[in-house]
PDB file of C-alpha atoms and ligand atoms in Angstrom:
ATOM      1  CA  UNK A   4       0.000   0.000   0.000  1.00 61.00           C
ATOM      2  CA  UNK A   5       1.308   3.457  -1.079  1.00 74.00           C
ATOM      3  CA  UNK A   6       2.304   5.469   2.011  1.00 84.00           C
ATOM      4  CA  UNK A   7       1.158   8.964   2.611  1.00 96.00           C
ATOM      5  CA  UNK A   8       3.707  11.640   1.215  1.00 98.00           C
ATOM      6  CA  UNK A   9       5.959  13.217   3.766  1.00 98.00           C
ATOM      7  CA  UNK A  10       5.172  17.109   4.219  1.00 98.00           C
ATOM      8  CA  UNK A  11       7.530  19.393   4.461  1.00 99.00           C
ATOM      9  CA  UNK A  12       7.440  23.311   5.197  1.00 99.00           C
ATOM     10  CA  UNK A  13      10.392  25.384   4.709  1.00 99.00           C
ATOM     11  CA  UNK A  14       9.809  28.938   6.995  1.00 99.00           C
ATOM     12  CA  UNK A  15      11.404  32.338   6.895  1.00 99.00           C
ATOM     13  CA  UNK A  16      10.242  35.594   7.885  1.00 98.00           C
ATOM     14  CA  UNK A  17       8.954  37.011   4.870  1.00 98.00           C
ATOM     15  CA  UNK A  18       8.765  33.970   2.389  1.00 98.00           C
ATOM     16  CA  UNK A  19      10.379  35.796  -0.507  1.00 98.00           C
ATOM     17  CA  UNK A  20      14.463  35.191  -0.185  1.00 98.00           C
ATOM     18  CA  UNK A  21      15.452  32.414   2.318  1.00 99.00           C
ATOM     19  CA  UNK A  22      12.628  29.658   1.952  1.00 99.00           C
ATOM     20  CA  UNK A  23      11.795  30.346  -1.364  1.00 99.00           C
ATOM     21  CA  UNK A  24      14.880  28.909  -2.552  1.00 99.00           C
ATOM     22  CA  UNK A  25      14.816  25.728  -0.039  1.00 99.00           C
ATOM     23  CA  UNK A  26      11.257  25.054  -1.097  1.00 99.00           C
ATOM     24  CA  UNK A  27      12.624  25.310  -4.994  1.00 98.00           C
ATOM     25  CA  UNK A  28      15.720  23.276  -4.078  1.00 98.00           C
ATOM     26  CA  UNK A  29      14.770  20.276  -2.189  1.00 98.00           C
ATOM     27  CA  UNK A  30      11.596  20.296  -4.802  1.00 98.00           C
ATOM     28  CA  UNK A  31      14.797  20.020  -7.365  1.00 98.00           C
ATOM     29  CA  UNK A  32      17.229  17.495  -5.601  1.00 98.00           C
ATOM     30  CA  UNK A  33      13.895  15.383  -4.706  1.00 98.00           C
ATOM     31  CA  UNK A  34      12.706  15.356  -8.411  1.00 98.00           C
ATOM     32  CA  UNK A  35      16.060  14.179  -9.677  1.00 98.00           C
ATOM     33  CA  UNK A  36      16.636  11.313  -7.210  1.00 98.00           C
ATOM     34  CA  UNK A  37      12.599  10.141  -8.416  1.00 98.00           C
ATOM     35  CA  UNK A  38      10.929  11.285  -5.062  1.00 98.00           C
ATOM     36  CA  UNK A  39       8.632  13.823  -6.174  1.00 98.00           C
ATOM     37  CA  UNK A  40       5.526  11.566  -4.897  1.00 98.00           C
ATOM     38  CA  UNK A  41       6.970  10.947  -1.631  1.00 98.00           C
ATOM     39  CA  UNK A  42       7.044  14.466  -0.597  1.00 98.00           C
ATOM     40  CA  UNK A  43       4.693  17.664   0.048  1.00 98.00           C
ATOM     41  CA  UNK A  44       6.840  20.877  -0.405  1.00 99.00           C
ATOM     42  CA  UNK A  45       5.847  24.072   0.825  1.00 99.00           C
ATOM     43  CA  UNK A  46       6.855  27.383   1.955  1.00 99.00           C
ATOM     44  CA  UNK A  47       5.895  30.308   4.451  1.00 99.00           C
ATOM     45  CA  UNK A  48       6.753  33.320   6.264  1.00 99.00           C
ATOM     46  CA  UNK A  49       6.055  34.149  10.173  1.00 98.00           C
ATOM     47  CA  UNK A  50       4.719  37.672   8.629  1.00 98.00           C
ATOM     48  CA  UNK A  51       2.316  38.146   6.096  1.00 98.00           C
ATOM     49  CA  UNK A  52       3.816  41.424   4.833  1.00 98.00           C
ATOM     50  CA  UNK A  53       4.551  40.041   1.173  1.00 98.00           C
ATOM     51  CA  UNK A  54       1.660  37.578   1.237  1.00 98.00           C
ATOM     52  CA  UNK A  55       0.830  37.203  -2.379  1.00 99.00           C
ATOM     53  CA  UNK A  56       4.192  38.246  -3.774  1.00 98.00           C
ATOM     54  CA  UNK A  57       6.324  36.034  -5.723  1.00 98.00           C
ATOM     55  CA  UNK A  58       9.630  35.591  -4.916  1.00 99.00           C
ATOM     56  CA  UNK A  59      12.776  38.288  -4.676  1.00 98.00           C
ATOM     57  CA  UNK A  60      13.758  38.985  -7.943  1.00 98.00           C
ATOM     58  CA  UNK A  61      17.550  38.861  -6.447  1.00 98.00           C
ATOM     59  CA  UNK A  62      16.620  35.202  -5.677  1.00 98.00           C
ATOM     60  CA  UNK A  63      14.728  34.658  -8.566  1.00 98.00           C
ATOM     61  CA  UNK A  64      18.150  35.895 -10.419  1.00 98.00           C
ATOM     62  CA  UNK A  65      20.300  33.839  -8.428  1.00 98.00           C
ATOM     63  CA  UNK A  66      18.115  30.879  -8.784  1.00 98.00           C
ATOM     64  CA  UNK A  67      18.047  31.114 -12.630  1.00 98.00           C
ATOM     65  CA  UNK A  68      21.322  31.580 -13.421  1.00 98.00           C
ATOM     66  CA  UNK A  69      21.815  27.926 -11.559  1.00 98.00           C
ATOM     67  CA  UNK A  70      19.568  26.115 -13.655  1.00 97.00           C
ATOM     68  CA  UNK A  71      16.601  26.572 -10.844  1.00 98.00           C
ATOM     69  CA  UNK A  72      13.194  28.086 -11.497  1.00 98.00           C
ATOM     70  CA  UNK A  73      11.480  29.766  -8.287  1.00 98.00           C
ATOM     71  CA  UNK A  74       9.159  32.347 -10.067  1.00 98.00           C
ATOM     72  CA  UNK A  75       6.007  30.466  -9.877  1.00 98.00           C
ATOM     73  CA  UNK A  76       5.540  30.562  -6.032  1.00 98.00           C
ATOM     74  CA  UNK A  77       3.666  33.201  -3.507  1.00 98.00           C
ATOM     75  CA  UNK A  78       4.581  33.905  -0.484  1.00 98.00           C
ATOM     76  CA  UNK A  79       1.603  32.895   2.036  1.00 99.00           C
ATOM     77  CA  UNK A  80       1.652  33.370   5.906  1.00 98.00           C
ATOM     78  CA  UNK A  81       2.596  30.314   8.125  1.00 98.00           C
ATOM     79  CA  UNK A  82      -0.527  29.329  10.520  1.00 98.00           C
ATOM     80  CA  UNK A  83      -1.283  27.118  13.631  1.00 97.00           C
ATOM     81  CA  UNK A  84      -2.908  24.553  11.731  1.00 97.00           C
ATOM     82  CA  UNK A  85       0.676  24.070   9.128  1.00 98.00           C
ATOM     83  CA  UNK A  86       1.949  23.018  12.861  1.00 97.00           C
ATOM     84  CA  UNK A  87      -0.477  20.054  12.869  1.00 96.00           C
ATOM     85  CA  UNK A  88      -0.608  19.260   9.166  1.00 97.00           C
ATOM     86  CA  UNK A  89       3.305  19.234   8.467  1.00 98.00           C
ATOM     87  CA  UNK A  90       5.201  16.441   8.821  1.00 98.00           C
ATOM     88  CA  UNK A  91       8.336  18.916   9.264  1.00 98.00           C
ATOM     89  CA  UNK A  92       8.950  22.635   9.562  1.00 98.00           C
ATOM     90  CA  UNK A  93      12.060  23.324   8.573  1.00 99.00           C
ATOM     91  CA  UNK A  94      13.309  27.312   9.658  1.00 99.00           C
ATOM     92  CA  UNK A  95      16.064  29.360   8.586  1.00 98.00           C
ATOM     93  CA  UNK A  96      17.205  31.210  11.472  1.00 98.00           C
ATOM     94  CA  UNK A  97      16.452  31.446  15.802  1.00 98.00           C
ATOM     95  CA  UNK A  98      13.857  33.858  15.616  1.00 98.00           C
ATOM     96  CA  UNK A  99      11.990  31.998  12.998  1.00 98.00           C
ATOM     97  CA  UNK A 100      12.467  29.283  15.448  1.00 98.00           C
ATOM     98  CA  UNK A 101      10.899  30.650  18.386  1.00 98.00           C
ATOM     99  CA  UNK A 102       8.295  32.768  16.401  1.00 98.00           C
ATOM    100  CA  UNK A 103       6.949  29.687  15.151  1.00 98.00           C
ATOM    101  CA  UNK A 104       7.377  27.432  18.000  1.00 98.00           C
ATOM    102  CA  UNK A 105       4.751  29.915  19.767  1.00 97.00           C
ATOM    103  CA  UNK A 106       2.150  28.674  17.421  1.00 97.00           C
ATOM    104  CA  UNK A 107       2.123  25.044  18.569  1.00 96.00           C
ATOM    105  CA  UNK A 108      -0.119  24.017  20.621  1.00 93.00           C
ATOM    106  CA  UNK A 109       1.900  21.263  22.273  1.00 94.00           C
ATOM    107  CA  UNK A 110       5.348  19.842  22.664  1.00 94.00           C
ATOM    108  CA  UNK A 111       4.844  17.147  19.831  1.00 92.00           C
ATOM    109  CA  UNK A 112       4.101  20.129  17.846  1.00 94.00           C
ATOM    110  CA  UNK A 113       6.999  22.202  18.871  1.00 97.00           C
ATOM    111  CA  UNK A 114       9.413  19.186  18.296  1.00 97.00           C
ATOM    112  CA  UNK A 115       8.523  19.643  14.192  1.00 98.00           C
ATOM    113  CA  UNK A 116      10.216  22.612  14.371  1.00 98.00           C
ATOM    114  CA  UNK A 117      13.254  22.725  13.619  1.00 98.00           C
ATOM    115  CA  UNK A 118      16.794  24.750  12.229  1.00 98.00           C
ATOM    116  CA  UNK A 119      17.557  24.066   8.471  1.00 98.00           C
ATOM    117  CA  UNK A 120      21.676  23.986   8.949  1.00 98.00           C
ATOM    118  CA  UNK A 121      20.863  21.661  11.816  1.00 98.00           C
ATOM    119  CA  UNK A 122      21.403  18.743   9.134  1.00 96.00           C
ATOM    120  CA  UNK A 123      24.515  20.200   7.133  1.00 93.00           C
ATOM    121  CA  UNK A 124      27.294  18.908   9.103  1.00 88.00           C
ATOM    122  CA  UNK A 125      29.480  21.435   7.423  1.00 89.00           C
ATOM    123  CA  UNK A 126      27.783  24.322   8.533  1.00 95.00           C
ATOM    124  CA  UNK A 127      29.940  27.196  10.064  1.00 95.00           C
ATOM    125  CA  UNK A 128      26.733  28.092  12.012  1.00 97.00           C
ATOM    126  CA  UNK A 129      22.997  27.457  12.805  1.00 97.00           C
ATOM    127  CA  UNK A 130      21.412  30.125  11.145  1.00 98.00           C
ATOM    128  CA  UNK A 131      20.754  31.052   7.170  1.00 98.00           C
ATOM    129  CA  UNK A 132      21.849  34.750   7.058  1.00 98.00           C
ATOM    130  CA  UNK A 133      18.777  37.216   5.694  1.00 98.00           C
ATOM    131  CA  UNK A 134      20.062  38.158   2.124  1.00 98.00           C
ATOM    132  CA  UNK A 135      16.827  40.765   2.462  1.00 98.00           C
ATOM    133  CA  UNK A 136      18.917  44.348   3.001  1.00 98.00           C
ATOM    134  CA  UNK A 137      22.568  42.971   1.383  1.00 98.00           C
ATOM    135  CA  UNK A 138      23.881  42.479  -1.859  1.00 98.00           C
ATOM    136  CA  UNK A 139      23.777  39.936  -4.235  1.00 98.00           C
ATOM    137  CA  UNK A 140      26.856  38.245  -3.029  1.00 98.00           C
ATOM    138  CA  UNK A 141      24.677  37.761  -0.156  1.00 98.00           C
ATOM    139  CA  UNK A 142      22.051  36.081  -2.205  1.00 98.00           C
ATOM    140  CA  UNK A 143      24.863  33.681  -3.600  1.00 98.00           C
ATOM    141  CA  UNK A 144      25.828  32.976  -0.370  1.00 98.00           C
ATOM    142  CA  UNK A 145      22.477  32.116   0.781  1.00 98.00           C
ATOM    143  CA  UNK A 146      21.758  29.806  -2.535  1.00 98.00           C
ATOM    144  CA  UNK A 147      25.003  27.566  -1.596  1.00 98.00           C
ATOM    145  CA  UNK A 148      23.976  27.609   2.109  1.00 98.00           C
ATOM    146  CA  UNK A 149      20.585  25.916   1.215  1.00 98.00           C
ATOM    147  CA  UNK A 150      21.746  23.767  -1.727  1.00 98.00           C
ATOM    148  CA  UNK A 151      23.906  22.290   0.722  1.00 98.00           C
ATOM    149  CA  UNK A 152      21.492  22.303   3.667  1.00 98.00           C
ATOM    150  CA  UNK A 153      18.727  20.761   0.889  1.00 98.00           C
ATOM    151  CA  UNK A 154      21.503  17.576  -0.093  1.00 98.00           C
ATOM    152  CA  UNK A 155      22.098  17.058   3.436  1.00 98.00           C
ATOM    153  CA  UNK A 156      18.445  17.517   4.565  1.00 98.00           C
ATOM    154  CA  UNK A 157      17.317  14.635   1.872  1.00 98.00           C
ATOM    155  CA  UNK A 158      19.696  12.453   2.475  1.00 98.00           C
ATOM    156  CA  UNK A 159      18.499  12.512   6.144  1.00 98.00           C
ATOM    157  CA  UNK A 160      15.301  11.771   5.560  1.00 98.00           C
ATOM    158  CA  UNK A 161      15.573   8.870   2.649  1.00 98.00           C
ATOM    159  CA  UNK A 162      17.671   7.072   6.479  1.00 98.00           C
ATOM    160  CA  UNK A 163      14.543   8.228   8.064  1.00 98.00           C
ATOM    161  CA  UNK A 164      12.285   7.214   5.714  1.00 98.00           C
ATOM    162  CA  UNK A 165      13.624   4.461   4.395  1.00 97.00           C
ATOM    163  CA  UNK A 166      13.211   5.842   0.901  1.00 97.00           C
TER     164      UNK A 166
HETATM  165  P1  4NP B 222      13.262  36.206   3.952  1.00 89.46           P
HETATM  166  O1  4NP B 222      13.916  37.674   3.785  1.00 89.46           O
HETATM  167  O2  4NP B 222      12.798  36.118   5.378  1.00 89.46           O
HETATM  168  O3  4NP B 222      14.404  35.300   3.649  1.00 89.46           O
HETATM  169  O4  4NP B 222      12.126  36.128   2.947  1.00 89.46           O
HETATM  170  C1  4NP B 222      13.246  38.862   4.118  1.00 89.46           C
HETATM  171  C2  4NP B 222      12.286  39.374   3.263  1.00 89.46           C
HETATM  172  C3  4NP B 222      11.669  40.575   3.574  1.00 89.46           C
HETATM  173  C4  4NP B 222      12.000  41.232   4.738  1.00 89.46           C
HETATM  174  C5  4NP B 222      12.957  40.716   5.595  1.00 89.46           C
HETATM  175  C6  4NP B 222      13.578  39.514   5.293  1.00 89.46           C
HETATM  176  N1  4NP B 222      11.383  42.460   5.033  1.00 89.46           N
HETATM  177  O5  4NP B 222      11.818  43.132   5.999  1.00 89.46           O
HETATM  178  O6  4NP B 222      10.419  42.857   4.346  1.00 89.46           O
END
């Protein structure tokens, strides 16, 4: 019998830059290994200022020019019900953490939560810097960051899945 499809929700703070690109990018690396019915992939933000918008056109940029297309998504608000329906909430940096932590309503929800670079055992920290006010060097940064975080972040779950 076919098992239900893992779901996973990348979270930033305004959807547009940082899980835009981790939604696109595990999407990507879970295509190519022949997964793409064994996963849900989403996105949100813990605000709802850009709700609507598609992605930054810095990380739009960035994401083209590596073979990646992110243009088709819109940035949507994360809510206490994602923290019962996901499987996984995967956020870029401590706030995002704690902000959406605050919207479980118990401890098994809580314990979805957790830091993307917390499965890239070369990370040189635990958060995924905010591209939002920097340059795009910063937005190249943040692309190799999460491309790395995404491999590692599969390749977790296939152990975990057995997939
Ligand atoms: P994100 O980046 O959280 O990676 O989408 C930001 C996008 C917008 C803002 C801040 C960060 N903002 O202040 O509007």
């Amino acid at each position: 019998m076919a098992r239900d499809p893992f779901r996973i929700l990348f979270v930033c703070l305004g959807n547009i830059c940082r899980s835009p690109i981790a939604e696109g990018l595990f999407r990507h690396h879970v295509e190519a290994a022949g997964l793409g019915d064994r996963f849900v992939i989403d996105s949100a933000g813990t605000s709802g200022w850009h709700t609507g918008k598609p992605p930054d056109e810095r990380m739009c940029r960035t994401a083209r020019e590596r073979g990646v297309d992110i243009t088709g998504q819109r940035a949507r608000e994360l809510t206490r019900d994602d923290l019962a329906t996901q499987d996984l909430i995967v956020v870029m940096d401590r706030q995002n953490l704690a902000n959406t932590r605050r919207l479980a309503d118990d401890d098994e929800g809580a314990s979805k939560v957790v830091l993307f670079r917390s499965f890239d055992p070369e990370a040189d920290g635990d958060e995924v810097p905010d591209p939002y006010y920097g340059d795009m060097d910063g937005f190249s940064h943040v692309y190799d960051i999460v491309d790395r975080g995404c491999r590692a972040l599969l390749a977790h779950l296939r152990r975990q899945l057995e997939i």
